PDB file of C-alpha atoms and ligand atoms in Angstrom:
ATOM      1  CA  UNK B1329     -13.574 -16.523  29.758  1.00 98.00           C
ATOM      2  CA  UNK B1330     -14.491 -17.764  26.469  1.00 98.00           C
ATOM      3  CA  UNK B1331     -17.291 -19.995  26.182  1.00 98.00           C
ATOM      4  CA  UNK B1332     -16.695 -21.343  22.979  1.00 98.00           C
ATOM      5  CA  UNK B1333     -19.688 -23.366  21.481  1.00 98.00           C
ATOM      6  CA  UNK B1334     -21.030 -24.529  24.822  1.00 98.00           C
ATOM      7  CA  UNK B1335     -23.485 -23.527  27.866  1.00 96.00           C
ATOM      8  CA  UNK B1336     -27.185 -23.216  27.331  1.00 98.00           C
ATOM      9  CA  UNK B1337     -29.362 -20.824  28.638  1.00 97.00           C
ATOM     10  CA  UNK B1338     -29.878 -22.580  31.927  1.00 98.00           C
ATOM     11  CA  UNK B1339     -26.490 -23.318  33.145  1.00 97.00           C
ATOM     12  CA  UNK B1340     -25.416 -19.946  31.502  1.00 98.00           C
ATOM     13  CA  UNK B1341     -27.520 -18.465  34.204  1.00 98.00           C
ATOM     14  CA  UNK B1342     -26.536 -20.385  36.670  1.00 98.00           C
ATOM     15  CA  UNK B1343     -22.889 -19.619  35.737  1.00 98.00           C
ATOM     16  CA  UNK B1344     -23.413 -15.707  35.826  1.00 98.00           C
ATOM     17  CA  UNK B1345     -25.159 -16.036  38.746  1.00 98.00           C
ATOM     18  CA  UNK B1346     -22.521 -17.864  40.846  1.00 98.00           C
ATOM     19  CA  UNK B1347     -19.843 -15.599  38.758  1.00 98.00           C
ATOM     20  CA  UNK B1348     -21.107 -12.289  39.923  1.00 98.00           C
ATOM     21  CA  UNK B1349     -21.273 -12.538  43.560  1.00 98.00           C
ATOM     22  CA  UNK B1350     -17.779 -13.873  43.437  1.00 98.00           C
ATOM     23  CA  UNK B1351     -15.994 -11.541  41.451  1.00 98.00           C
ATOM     24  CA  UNK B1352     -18.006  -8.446  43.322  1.00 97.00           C
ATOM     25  CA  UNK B1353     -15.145  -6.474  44.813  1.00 93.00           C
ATOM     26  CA  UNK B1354     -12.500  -7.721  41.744  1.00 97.00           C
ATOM     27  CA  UNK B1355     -12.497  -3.807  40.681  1.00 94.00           C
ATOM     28  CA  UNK B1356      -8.779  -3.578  39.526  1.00 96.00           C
ATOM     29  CA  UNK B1357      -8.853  -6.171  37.189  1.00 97.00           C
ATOM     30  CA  UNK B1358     -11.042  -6.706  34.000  1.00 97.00           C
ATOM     31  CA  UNK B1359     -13.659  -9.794  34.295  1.00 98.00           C
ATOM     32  CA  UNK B1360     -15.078 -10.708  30.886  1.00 98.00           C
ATOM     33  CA  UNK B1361     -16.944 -13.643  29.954  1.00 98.00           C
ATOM     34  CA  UNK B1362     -17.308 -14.938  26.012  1.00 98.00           C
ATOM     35  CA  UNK B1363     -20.670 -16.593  25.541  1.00 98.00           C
ATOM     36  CA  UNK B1364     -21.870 -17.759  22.232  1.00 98.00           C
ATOM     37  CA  UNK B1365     -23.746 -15.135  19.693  1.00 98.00           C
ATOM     38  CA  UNK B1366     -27.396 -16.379  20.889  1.00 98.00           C
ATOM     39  CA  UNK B1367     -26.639 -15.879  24.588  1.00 98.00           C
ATOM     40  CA  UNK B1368     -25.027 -11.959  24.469  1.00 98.00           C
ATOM     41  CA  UNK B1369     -28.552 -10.984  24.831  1.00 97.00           C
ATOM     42  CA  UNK B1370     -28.904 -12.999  28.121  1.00 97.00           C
ATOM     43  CA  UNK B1371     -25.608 -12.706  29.314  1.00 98.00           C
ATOM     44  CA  UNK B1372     -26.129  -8.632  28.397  1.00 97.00           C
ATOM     45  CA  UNK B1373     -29.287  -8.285  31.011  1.00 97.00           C
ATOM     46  CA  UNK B1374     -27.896 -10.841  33.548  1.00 98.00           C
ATOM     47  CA  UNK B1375     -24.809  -8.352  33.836  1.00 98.00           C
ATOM     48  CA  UNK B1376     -26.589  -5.310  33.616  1.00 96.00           C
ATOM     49  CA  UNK B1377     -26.243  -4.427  37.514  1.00 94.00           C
ATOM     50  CA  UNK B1378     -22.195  -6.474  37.378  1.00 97.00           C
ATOM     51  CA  UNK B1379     -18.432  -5.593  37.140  1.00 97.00           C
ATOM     52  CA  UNK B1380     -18.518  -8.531  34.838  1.00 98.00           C
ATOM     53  CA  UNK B1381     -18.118  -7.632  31.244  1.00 98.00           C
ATOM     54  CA  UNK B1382     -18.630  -9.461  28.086  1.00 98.00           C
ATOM     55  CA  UNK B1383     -17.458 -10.157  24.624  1.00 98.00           C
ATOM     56  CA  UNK B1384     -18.205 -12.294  21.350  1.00 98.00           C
ATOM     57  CA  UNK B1385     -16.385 -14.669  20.026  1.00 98.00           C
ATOM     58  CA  UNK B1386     -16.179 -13.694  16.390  1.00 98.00           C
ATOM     59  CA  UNK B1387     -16.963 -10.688  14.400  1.00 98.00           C
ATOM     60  CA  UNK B1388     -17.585 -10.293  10.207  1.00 98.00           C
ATOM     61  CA  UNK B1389     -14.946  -8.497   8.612  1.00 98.00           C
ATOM     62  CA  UNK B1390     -17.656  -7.299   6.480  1.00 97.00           C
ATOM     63  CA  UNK B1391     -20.551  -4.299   7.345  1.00 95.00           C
ATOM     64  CA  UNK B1392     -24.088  -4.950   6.851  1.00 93.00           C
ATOM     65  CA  UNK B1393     -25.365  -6.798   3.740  1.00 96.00           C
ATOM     66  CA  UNK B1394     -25.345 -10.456   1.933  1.00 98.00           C
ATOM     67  CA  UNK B1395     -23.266 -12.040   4.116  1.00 98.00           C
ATOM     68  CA  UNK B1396     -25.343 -15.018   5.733  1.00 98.00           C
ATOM     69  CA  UNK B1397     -24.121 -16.564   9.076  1.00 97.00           C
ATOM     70  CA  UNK B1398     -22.193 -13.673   9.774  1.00 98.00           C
ATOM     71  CA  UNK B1399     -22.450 -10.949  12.583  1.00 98.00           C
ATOM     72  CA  UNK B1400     -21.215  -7.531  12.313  1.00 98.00           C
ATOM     73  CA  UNK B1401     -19.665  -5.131  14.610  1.00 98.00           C
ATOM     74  CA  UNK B1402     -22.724  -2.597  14.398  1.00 98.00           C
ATOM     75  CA  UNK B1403     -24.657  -5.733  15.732  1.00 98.00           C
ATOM     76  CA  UNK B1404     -22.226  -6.587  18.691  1.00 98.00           C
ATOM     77  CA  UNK B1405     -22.777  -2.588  19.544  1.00 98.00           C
ATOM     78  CA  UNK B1406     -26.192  -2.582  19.601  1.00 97.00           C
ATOM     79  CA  UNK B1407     -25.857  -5.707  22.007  1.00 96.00           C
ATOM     80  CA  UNK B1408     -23.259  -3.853  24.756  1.00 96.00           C
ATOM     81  CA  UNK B1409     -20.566  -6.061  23.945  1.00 98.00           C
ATOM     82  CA  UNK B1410     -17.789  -4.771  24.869  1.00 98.00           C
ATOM     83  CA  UNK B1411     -14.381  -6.927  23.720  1.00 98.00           C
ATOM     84  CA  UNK B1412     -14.655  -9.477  20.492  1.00 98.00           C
ATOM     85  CA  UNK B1413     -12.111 -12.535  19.879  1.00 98.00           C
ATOM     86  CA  UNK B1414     -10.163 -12.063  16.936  1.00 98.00           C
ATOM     87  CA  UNK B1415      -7.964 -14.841  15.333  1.00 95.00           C
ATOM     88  CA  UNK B1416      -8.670 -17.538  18.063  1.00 95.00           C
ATOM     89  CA  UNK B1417      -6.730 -20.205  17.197  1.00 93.00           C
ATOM     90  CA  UNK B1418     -10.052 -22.291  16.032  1.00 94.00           C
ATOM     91  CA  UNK B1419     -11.143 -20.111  13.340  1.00 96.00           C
ATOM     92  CA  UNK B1420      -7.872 -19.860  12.097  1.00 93.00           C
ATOM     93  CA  UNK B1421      -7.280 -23.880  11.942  1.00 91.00           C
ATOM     94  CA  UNK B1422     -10.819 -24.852  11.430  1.00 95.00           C
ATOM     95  CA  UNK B1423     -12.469 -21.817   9.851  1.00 96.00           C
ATOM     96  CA  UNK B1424      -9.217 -21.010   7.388  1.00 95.00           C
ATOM     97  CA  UNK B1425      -9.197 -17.805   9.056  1.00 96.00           C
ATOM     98  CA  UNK B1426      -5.815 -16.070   7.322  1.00 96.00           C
ATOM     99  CA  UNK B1427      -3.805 -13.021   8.706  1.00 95.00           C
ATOM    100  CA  UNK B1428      -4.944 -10.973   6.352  1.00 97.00           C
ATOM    101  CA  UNK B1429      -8.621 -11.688   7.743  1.00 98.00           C
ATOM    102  CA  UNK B1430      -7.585 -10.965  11.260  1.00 97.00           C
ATOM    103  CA  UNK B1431      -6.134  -7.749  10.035  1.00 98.00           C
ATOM    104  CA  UNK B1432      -9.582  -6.891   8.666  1.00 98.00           C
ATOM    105  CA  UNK B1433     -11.563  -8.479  11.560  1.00 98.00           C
ATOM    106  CA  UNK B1434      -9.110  -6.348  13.705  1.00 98.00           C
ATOM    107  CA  UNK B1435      -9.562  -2.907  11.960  1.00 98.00           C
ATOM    108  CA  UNK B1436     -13.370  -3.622  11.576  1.00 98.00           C
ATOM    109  CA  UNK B1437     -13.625  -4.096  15.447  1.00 98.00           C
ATOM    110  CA  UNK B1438     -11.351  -1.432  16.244  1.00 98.00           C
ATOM    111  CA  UNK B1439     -13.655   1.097  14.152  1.00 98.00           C
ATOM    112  CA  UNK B1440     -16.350   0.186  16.179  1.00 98.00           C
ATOM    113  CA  UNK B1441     -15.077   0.560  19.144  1.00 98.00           C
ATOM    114  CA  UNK B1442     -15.163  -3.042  20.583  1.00 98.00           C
ATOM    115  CA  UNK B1443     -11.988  -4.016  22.191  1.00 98.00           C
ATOM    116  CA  UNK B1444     -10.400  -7.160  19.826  1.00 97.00           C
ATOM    117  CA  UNK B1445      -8.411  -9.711  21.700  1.00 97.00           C
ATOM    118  CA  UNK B1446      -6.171 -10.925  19.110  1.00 95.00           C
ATOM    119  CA  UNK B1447      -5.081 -14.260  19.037  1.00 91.00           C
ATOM    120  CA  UNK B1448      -1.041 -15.403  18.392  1.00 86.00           C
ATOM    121  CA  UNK B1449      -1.083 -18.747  18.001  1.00 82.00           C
ATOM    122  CA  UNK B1450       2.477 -20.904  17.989  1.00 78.00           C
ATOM    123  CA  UNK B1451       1.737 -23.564  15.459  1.00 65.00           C
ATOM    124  CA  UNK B1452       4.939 -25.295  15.715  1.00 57.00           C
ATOM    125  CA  UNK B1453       7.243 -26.008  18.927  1.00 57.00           C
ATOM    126  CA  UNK B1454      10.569 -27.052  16.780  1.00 54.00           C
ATOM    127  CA  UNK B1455      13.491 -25.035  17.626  1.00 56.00           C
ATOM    128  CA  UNK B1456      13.581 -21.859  15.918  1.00 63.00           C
ATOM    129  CA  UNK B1457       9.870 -21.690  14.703  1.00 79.00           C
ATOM    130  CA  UNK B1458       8.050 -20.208  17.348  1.00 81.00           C
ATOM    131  CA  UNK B1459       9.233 -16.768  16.876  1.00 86.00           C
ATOM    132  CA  UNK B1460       8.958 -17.118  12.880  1.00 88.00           C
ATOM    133  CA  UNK B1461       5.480 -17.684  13.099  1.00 89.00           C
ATOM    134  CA  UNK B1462       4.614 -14.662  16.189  1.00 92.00           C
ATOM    135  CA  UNK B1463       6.584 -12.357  14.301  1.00 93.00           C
ATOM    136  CA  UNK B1464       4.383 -13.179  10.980  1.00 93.00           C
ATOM    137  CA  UNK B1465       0.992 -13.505  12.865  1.00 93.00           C
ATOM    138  CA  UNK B1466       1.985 -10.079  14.963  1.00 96.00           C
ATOM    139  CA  UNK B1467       3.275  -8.072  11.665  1.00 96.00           C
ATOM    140  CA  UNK B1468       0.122  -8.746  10.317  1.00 96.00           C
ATOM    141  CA  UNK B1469      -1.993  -7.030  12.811  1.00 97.00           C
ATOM    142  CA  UNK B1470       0.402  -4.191  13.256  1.00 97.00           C
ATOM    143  CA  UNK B1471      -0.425  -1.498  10.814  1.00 97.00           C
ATOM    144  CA  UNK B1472      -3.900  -1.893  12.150  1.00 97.00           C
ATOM    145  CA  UNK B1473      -2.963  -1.512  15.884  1.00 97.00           C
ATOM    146  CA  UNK B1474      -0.673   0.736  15.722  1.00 95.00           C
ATOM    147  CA  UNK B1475      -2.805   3.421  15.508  1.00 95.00           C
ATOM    148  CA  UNK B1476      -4.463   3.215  18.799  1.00 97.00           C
ATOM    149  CA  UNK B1477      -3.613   3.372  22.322  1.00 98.00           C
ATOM    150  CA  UNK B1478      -2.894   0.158  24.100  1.00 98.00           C
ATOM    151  CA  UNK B1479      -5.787   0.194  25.880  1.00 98.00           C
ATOM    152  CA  UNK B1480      -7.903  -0.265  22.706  1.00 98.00           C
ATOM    153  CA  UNK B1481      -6.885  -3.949  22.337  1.00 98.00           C
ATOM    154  CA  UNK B1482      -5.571  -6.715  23.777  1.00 98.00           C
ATOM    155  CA  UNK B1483      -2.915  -9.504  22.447  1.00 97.00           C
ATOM    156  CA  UNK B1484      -3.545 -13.077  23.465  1.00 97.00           C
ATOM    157  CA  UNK B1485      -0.457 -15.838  23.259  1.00 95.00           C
ATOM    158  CA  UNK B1486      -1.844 -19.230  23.056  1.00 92.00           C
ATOM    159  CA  UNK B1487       0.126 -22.480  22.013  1.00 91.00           C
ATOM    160  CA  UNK B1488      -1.711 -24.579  20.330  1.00 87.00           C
ATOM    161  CA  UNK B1489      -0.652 -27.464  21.783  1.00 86.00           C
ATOM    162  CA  UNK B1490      -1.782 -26.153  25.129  1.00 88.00           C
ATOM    163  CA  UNK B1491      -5.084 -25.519  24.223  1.00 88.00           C
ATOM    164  CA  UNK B1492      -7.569 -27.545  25.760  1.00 87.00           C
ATOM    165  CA  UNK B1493      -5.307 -30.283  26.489  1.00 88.00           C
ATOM    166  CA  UNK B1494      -4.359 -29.807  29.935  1.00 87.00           C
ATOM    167  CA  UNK B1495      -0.580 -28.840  29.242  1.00 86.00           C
ATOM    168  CA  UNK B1496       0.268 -25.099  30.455  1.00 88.00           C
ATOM    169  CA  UNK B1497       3.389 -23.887  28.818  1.00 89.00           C
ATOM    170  CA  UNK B1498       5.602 -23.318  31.893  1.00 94.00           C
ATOM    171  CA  UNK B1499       5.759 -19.633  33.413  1.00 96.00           C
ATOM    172  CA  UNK B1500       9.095 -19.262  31.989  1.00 96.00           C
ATOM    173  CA  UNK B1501       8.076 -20.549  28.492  1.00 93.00           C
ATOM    174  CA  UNK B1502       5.324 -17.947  28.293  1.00 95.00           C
ATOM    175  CA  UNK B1503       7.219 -15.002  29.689  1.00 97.00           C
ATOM    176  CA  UNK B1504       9.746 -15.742  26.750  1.00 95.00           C
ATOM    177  CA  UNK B1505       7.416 -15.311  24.445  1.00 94.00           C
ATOM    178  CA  UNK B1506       5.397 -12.631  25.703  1.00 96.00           C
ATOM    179  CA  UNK B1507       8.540 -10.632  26.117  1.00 97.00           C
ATOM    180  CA  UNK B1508       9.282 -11.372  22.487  1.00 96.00           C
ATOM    181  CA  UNK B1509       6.116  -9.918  21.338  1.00 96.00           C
ATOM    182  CA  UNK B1510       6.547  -6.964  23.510  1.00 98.00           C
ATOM    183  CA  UNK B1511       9.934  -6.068  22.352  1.00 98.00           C
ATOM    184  CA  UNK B1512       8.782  -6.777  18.371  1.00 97.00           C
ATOM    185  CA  UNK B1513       6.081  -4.441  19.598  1.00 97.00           C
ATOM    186  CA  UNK B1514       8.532  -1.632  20.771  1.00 97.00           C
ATOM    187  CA  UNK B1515      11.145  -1.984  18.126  1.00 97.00           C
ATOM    188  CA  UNK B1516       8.549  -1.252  15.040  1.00 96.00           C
ATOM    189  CA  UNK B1517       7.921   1.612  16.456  1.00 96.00           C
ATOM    190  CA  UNK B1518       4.605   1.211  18.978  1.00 97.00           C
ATOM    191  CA  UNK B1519       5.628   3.374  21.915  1.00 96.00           C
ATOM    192  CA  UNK B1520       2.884   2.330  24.094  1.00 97.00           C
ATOM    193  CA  UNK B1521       4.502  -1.205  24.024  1.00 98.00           C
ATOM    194  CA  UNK B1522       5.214  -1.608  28.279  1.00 98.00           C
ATOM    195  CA  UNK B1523       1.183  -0.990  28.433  1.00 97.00           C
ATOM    196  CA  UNK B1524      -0.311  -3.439  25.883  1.00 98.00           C
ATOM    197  CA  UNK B1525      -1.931  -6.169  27.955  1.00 98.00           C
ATOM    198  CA  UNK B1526      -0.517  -9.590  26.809  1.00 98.00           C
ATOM    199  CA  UNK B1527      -2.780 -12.395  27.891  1.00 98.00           C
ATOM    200  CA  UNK B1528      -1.828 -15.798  28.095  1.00 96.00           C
ATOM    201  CA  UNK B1529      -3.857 -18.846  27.368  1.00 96.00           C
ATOM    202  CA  UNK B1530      -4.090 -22.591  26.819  1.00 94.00           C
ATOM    203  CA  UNK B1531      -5.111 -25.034  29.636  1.00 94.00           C
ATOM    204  CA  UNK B1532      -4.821 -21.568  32.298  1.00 97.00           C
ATOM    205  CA  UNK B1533      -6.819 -23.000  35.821  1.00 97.00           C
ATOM    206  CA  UNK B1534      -6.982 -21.686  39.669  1.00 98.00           C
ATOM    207  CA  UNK B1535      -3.912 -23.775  39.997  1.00 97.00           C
ATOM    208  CA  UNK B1536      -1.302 -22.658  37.227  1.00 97.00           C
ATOM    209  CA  UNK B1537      -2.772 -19.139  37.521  1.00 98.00           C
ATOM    210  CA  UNK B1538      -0.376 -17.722  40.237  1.00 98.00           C
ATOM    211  CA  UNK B1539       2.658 -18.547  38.818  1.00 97.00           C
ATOM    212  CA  UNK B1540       1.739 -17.392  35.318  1.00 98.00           C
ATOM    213  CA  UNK B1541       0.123 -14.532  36.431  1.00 98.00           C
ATOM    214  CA  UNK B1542       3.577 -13.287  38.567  1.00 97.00           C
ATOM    215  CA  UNK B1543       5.695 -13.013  34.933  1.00 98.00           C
ATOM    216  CA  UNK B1544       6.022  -9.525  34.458  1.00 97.00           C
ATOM    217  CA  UNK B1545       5.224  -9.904  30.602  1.00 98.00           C
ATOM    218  CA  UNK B1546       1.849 -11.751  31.448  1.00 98.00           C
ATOM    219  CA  UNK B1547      -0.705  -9.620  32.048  1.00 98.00           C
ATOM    220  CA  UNK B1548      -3.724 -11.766  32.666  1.00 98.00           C
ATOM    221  CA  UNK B1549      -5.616 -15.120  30.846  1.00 98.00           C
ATOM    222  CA  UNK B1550      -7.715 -16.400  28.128  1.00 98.00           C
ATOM    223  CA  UNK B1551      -9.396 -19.188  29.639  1.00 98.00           C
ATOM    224  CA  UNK B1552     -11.420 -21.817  28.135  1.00 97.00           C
ATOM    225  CA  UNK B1553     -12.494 -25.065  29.698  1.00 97.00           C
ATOM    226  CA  UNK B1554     -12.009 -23.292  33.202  1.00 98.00           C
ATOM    227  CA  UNK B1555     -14.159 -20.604  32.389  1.00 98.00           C
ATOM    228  CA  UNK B1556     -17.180 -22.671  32.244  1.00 98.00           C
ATOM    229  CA  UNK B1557     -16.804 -23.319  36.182  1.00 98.00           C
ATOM    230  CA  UNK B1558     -17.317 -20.938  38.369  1.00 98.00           C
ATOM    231  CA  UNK B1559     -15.231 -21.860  41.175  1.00 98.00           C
ATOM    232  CA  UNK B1560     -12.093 -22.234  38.569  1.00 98.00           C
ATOM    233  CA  UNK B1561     -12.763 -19.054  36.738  1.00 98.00           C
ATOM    234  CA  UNK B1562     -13.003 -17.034  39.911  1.00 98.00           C
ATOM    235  CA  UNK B1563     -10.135 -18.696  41.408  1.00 98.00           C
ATOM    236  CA  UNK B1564      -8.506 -17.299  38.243  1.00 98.00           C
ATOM    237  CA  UNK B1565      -9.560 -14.151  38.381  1.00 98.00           C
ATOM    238  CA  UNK B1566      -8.509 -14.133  42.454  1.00 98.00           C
ATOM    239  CA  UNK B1567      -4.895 -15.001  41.055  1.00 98.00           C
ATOM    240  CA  UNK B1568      -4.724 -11.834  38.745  1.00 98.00           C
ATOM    241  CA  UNK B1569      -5.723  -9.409  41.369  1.00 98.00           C
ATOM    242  CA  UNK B1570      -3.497 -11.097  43.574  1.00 97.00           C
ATOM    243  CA  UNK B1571      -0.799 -10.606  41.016  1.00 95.00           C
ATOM    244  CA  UNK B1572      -2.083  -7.833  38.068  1.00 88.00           C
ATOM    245  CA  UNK B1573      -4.343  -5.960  40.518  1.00 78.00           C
ATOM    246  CA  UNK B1574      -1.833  -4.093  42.612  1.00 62.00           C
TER     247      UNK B1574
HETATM  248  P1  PGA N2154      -8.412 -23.777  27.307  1.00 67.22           P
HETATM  249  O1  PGA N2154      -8.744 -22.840  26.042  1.00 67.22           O
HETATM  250  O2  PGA N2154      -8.306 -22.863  28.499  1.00 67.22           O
HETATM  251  O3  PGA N2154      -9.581 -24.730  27.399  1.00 67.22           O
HETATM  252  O4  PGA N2154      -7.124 -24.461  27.022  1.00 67.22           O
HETATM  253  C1  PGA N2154      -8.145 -21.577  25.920  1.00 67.22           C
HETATM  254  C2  PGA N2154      -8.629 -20.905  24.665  1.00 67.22           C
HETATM  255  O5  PGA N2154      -8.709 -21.571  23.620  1.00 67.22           O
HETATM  256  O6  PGA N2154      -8.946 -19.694  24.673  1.00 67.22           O
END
């Protein structure tokens, strides 16, 4: 679930506290919320005792020193966190967040042991671009990757189009492309490739969950707006044990 820039500390708690309960027995899946910077620290002791993990939504591609607003990984360490967003979609079309950041962002996580989420964002939807622009956000992350297990970071597809706009790419259309990353994956040479977990996202709720869910190149959801209620997000979660969990 990420939070993006919303939530205070009072509904945050009221969110957790609905949230754990509900996802209780979800033990084959992996539950992670994305709360804002300010909040890890709340959302760190509220989960202390839950199979709910968490995650930030940015990291500094720099260590320690004069770089003002920014976070760094030792910081996100200190604080339990346990996944970081990398390359959302937002800080790479609001925040001029390049590849070559992402990369860094990427390797600076991955050295610290947080689990990046990496987004691939598809920019365009005109015949013939999609993959042009996957293949060029995905190269750019690879040499950094590549070097660790699949289980030491996670890919995220999200259209932009589809982002918080209440259109779901169809089931089929994100299969395609998830199998498209997973085979430029494999052919460069990453043999873990059939274990990397692809997530989908963009406009994912209870409803569109299932069907997503049951591609066999979709391996579970970033999820914004319905992340930030409880009864969609759990419903969510319901639909990838249902369909991940086995
Ligand atoms: P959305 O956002 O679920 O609100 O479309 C997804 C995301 O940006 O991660």
């Amino acid at each position: 679930g990420n939070w993006k820039m919303n939530g205070r500390q009072a509904n945050n708690e009221a969110l957790l506290s609905a949230l754990k309960p509900a996802v209780a027995g979800f033990d084959t899946i992996d539950v992670a919320v994305c709360p804002p910077f300010p909040y890890l620290s709340q959302t760190a002791s509220q989960l202390a005792d839950s199979n709910i993990t968490f995650g930030a939504q940015n990291l500094s591609a720099q260590q320690d020193g004069a770089y003002t607003g920014e976070v760094s990984s030792g910081m996100l360490v200190d604080l339990k966190v346990r996944w970081v967003l990398v390359g959302h979609s937002e800080r790479r079309s609001l925040y001029g967040e390049t590849d070559e950041i992402v990369a860094a962002k990427t390797q600076v996580a991955l050295d610290a042991g947080l689990i990046p989420c990496i987004g691939e964002t598809l920019e365009e939807r005109k015949t013939g671009d999609t993959e042009v622009v996957l293949a060029r956000q995905l190269d750019a992350v690879l040499p950094v990757i590549e070097r660790h297990p699949a289980s030491a970071f996670v890919l995220a597809y999200e259209p932009v189009w589809a982002i918080g706009t209440g259109l779901t790419a169809t089931p089929e259309q994100a299969q395609a492309v998830h199998a498209f990353l997973r085979d430029r994956l494999a052919s460069s040479g990453y043999a873990a490739a059939p274990s990397v977990r692809i997530l989908y996202g963009g406009s994912v709720k209870a409803a569109n969950a299932p069907e997503l869910f049951s591609q066999p190149d979709v391996d579970g959801g970033l999820v914004g707006g319905a992340s930030l209620v409880a009864n969609e997000f759990v419903g969510i979660a319901k639909a990838a044990v249902d369909s991940l969990g086995a």
